[in-house]
XYZ file of C-alpha atoms in Angstrom:
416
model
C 78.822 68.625 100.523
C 80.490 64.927 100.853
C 84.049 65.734 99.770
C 85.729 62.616 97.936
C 88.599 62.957 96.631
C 90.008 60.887 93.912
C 93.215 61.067 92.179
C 91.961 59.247 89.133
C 88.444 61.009 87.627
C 86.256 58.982 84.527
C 82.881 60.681 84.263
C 79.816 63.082 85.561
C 76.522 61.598 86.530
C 73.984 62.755 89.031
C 74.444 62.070 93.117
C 71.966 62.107 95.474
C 73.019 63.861 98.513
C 74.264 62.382 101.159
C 72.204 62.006 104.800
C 70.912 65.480 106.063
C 71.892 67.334 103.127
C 75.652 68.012 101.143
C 77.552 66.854 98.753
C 80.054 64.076 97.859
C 83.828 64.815 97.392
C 86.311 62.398 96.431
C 90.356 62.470 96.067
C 91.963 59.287 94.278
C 95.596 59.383 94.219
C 98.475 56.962 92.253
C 101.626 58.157 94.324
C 104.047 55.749 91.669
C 104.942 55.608 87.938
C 106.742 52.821 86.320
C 105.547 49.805 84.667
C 106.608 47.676 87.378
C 103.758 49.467 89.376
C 101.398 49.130 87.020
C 98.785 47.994 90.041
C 98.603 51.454 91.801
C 97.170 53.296 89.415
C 95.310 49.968 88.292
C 93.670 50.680 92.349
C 93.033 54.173 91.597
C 91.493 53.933 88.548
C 89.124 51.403 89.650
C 88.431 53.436 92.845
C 87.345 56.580 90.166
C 85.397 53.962 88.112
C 83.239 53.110 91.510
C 82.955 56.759 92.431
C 81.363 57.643 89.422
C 79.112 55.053 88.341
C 77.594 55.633 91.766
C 76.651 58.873 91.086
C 79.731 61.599 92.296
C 80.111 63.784 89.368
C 83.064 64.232 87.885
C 83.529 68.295 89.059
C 83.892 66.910 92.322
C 86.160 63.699 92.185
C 89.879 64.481 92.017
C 92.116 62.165 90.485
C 96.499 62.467 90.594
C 98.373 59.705 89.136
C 101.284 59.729 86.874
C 99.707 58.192 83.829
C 102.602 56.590 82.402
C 100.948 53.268 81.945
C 98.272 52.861 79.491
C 100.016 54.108 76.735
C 103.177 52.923 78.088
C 105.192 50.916 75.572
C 105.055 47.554 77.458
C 101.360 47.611 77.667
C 100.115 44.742 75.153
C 97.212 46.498 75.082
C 97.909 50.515 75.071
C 95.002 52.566 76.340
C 93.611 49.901 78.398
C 94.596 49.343 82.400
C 92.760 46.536 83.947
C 92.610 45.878 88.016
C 91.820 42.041 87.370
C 92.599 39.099 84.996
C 90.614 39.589 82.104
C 88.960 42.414 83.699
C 87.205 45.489 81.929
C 88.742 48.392 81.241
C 89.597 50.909 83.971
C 91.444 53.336 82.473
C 88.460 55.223 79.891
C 87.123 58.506 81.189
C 89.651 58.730 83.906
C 90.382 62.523 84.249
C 93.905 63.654 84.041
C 93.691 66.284 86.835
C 97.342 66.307 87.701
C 99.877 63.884 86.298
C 103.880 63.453 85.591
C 105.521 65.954 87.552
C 102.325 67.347 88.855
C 102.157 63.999 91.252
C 103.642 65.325 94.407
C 102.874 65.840 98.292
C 102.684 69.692 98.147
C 100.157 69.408 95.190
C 98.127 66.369 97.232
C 97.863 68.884 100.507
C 96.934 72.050 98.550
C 94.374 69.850 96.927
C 92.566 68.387 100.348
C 93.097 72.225 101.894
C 91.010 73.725 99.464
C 94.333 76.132 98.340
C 92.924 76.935 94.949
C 95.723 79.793 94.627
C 98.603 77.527 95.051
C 97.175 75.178 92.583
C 96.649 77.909 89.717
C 98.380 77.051 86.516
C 98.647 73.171 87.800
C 97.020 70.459 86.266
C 93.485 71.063 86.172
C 93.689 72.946 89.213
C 90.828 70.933 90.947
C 90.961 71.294 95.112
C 88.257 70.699 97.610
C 85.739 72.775 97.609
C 83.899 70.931 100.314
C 81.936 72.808 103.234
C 80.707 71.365 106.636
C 77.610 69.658 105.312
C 79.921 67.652 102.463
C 81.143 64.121 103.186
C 84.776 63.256 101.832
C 86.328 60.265 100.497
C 89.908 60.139 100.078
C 91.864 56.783 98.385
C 95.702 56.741 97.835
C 97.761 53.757 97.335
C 101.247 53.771 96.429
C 104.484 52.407 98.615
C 105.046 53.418 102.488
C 107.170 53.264 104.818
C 107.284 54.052 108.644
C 104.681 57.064 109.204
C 105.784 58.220 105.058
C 104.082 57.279 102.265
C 106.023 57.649 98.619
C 105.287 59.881 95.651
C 107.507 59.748 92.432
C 110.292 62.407 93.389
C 109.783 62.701 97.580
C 107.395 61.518 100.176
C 105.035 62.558 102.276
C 105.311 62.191 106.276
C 102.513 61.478 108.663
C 102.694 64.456 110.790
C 101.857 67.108 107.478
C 99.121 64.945 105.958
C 97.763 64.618 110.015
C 98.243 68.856 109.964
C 96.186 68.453 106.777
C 93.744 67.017 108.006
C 92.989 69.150 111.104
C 93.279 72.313 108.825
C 90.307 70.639 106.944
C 88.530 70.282 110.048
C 89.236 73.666 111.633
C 87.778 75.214 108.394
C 84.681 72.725 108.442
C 85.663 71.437 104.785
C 83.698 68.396 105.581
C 80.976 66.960 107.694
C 82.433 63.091 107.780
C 85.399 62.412 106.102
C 86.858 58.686 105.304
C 90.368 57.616 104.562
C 91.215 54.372 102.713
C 95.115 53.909 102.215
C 97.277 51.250 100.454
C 101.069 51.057 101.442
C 103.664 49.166 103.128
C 103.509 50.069 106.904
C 100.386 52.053 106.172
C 98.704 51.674 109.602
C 102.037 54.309 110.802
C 100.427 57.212 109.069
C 97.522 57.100 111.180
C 98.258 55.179 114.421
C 99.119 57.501 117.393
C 98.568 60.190 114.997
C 94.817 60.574 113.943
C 92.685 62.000 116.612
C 89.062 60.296 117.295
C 87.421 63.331 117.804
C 87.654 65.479 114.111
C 84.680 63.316 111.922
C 87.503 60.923 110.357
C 87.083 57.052 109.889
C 90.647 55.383 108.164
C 91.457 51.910 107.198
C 94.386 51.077 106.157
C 96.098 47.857 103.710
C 98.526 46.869 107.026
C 99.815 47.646 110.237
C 102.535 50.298 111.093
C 105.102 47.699 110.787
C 104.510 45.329 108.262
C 104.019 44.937 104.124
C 101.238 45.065 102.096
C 100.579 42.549 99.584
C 100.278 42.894 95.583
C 97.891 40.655 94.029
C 96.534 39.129 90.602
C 99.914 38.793 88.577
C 99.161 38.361 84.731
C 101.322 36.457 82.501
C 100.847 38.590 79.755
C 101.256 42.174 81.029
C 104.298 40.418 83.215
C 103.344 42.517 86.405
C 100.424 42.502 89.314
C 97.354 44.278 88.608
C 96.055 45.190 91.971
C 97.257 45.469 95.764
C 95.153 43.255 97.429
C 93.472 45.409 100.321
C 92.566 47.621 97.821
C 91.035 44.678 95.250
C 89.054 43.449 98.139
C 87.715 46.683 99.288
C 86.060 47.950 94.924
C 85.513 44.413 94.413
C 83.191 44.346 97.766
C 81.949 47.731 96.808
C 81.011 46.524 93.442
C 79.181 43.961 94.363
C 77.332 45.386 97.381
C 74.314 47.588 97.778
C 76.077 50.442 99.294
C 72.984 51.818 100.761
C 73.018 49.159 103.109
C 76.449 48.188 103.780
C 78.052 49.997 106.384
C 81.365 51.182 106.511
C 82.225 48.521 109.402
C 81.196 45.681 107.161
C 83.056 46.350 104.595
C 86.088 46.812 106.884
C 85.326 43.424 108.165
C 85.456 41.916 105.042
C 88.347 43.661 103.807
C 90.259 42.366 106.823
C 88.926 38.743 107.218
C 89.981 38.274 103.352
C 93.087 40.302 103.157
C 94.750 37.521 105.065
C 98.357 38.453 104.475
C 98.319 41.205 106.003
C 96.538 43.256 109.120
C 94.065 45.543 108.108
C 93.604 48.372 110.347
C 91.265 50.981 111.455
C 91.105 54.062 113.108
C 89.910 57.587 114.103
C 86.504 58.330 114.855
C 84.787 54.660 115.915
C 81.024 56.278 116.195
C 81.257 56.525 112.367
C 81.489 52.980 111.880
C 77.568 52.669 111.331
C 77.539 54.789 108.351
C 76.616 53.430 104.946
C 79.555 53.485 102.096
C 76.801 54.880 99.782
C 77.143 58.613 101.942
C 81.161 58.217 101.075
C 81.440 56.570 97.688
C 78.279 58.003 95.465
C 75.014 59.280 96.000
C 72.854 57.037 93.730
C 70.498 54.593 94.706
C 69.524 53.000 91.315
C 72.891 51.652 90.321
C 73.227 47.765 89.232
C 75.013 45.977 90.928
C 78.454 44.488 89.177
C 78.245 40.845 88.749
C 82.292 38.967 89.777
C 83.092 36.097 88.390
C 84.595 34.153 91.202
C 87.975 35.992 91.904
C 91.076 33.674 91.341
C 93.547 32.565 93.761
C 95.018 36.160 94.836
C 99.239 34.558 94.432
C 99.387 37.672 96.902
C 103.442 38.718 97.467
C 104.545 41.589 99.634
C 105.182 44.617 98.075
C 108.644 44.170 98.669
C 109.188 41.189 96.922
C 106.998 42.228 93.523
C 109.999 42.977 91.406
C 111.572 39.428 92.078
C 108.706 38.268 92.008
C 108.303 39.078 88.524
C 111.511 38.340 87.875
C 110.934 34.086 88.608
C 107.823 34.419 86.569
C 109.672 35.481 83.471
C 112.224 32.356 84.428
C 109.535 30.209 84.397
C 108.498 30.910 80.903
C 111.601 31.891 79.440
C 112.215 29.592 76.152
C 115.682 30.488 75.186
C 119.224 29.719 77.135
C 119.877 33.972 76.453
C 116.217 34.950 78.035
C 117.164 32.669 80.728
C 120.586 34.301 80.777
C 119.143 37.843 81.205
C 116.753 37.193 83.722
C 119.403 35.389 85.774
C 121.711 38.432 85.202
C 118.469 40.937 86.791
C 118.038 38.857 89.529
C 121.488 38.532 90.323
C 121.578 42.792 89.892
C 118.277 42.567 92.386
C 120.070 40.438 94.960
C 123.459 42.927 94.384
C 121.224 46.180 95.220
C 119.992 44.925 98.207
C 122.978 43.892 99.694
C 124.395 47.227 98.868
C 121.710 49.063 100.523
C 121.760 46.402 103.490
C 125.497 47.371 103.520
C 125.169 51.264 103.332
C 122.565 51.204 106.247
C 124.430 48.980 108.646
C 127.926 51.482 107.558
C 125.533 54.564 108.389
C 124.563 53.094 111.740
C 128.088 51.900 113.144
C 129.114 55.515 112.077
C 126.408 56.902 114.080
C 126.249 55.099 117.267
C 128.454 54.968 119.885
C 128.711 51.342 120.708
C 127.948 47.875 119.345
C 124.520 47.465 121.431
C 122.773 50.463 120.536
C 124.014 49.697 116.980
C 122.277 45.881 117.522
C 119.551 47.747 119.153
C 118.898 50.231 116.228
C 119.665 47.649 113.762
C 117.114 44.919 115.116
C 113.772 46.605 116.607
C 110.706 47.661 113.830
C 108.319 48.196 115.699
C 109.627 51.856 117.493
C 106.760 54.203 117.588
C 108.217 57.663 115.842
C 108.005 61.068 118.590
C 111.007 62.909 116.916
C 109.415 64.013 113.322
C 111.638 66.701 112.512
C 114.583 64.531 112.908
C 113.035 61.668 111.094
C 112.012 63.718 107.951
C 115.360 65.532 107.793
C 117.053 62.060 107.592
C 114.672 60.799 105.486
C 115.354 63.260 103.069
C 118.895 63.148 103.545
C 119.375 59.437 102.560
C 117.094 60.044 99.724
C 119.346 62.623 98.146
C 122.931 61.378 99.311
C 122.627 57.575 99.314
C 119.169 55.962 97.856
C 116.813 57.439 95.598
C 113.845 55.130 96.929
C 111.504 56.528 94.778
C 112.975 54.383 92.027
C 112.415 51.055 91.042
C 115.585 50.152 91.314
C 116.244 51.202 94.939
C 112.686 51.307 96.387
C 113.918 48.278 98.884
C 115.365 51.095 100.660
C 112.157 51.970 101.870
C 112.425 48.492 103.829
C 115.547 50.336 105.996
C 114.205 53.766 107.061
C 112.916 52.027 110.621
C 116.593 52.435 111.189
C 116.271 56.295 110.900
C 113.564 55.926 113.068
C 115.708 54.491 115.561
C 118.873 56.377 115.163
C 116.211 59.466 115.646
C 114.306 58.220 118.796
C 117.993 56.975 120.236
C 118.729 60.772 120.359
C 121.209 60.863 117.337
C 121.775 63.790 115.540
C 120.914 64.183 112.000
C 123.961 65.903 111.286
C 126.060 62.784 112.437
């Protein structure tokens, strides 16, 4: 079977199976809620849409996002999620295998380890069910940070989805298995982690130290609709004849026009010749999607979305009290981040025992991470006592955990 998992399921047509018999799997997953990231689960139901029209049925495509946008009440047009200016409808037939509180990392691991008992009484209670002739495509976008990537109430570190994944292998849930991830500092969950010897090929939206971008902001929905490594990667599939195009073209494209950024690769290299119709569908009849030419991408990192948006509602606000009120959020924006700047420098000096290691702690991003127990325990510590990142409001905070990276690889203790 070709395992893809998808966190964002639509509808059930017939696959071909992949090379040398199997099935395709897919998991799509929407780690965010809120309006202002209305793009991530704009990605991952687009990803579903691709999945399915190319054949995967729907019994074996499993789809986690919050779903708190298309009906939510700042959507001008409720039931409908677009991934493009003026593009078609995403968000019909999507199914709603786990959603609202049901989006977290526990639920995303039991899902790729095939833990069907954990998941009873969840959601749907959909896992792979993938064996060692199956092929498995996995998508989640969402925000990162240094070897974590975010869900709604925690996060999920590098080392436990990279345990994941060898459990998967050990148990021959798949024959091939590919990995495409969206996040800030994406590149961390894999680099010096994934092996190149367990069937996996990963790409992800940047390197382990640096932003992603958001793309394709629309005036009327007042937010971005898409990330652009993951735009570039369906829009390429859509257009494509994925019985031809390999999996190392499209990661060439994806990375010569995802410019801001620098998409990465990794794992398992020999894989790289494969087509991306054995990962994303099993059909060889499907038409391809005509594009009109895509608009300038106004790309902005992640970071920077929500202030972003901010100077776009400035620019079109008509009245001296809209003006007013934006002036007063982006004011509050500016105010939050200084706070948090603030906090983390306070939490270093405290920590450190003199002003270079605090400069050095302070200054370097680019620290690979060895000490994962003490980085999660800090991570989660900060979380609950001084930032809950996983909120709009605070999710620049994500920007300061390289310093817990530090602080941990410095040899300071957590309990400090």
């Amino acid at each position: 079977m070709i395992a893809v998992l998808v966190l964002s399921l639509l509808g059930a047509t017939l696959a071909l199976p992949p090379k040398e018999g199997g099935n395709h799997w897919a998991v799509v997953v929407a780690g965010s809620n809120g309006w202002g990231n209305y793009r991530h689960q704009a990605d991952a139901c687009h990803a579903y849409q691709i999945l399915h029209r190319n054949g995967i049925p729907d019994d074996r495509i499993i789809v986690m996002m919050y779903d708190d946008i298309a009906n939510n009440e700042e959507n001008p047009t409720p039931g409908i999620i677009i991934n493009r200016p003026n593009g078609t409808d995403m968000y019909k037939g999507v199914p709603k295998d786990y959603n609202s509180e049901d989006v977290t990392p526990e639920n995303f691991l039991n899902v790729l380890k095939g833990n069907k008992e954990a998941m009873a009484g969840i959601g749907s209670g959909k896992v792979l069910q993938s064996g060692p002739e199956d092929n498995v495509f996995v998508f989640f976008t969402d925000h990162g940070a240094p070897n974590l990537i975010a869900f709604p109430e925690s996060e999920l570190h590098a080392k436990d989805m990279m345990d994941a994944l060898q459990y998967m292998h050990d148990n021959n849930m798949y024959k091939n298995l590919v990995f495409y991830l969206e996040a800030c500092e994406s590149g961390s969950m894999f680099h010096r982690h994934l092996p190149d010897n367990i069937n996996i090929f990963a790409t992800s939206a940047a390197n382990p130290h640096e932003s992603s971008y958001a793309c394709y902001f629309d005036e009327k929905r007042e937010t971005y609709l898409g990330d652009l490594y993951s735009v570039r990667w369906m829009e390429d599939s859509d257009t494509e004849d994925l019985k031809k195009e390999t999996l190392q073209r499209q990661f060439k494209i994806v990375r010569r026009e995802t410019n801001t950024s620098h998409v990465r690769e990794y794992g398992d290299m020999s894989m790289k010749n494969m087509t991306l119709l054995q990962f994303q569908g099993g059909r060889v009849d499907v038409p391809l999607t005509p594009l009109p030419p895509y608009p300038q991408f106004d790309a902005v990192p992640a970071p920077e979305v929500k202030l972003a948006v901010l100077k776009h509602r400035m620019k079109v606000a008509r009245t001296d009290e809209e003006r007013s009120e934006v002036t007063d959020l982006i004011k509050q924006e500016f105010a939050d981040r200084q706070m948090i700047r603030d906090t983390v420098e306070t939490i270093v000096q405290k920590a450190v025992q003199d002003q270079d290691q605090a400069d050095r702690v302070l200054r370097d991003r680019t620290r690979d991470l060895t000490a994962h127990d003490c980085y999660k325990r800090a991570v989660s510590h900060f979380r609950r006592r001084c930032f809950l990142f996983n909120v709009v409001r605070y999710e620049h905070a994500l920007r300061h955990l390289y310093t817990l990276v530090n602080l941990c690889e410095e040899g300071v203790s957590v309990d400090r």
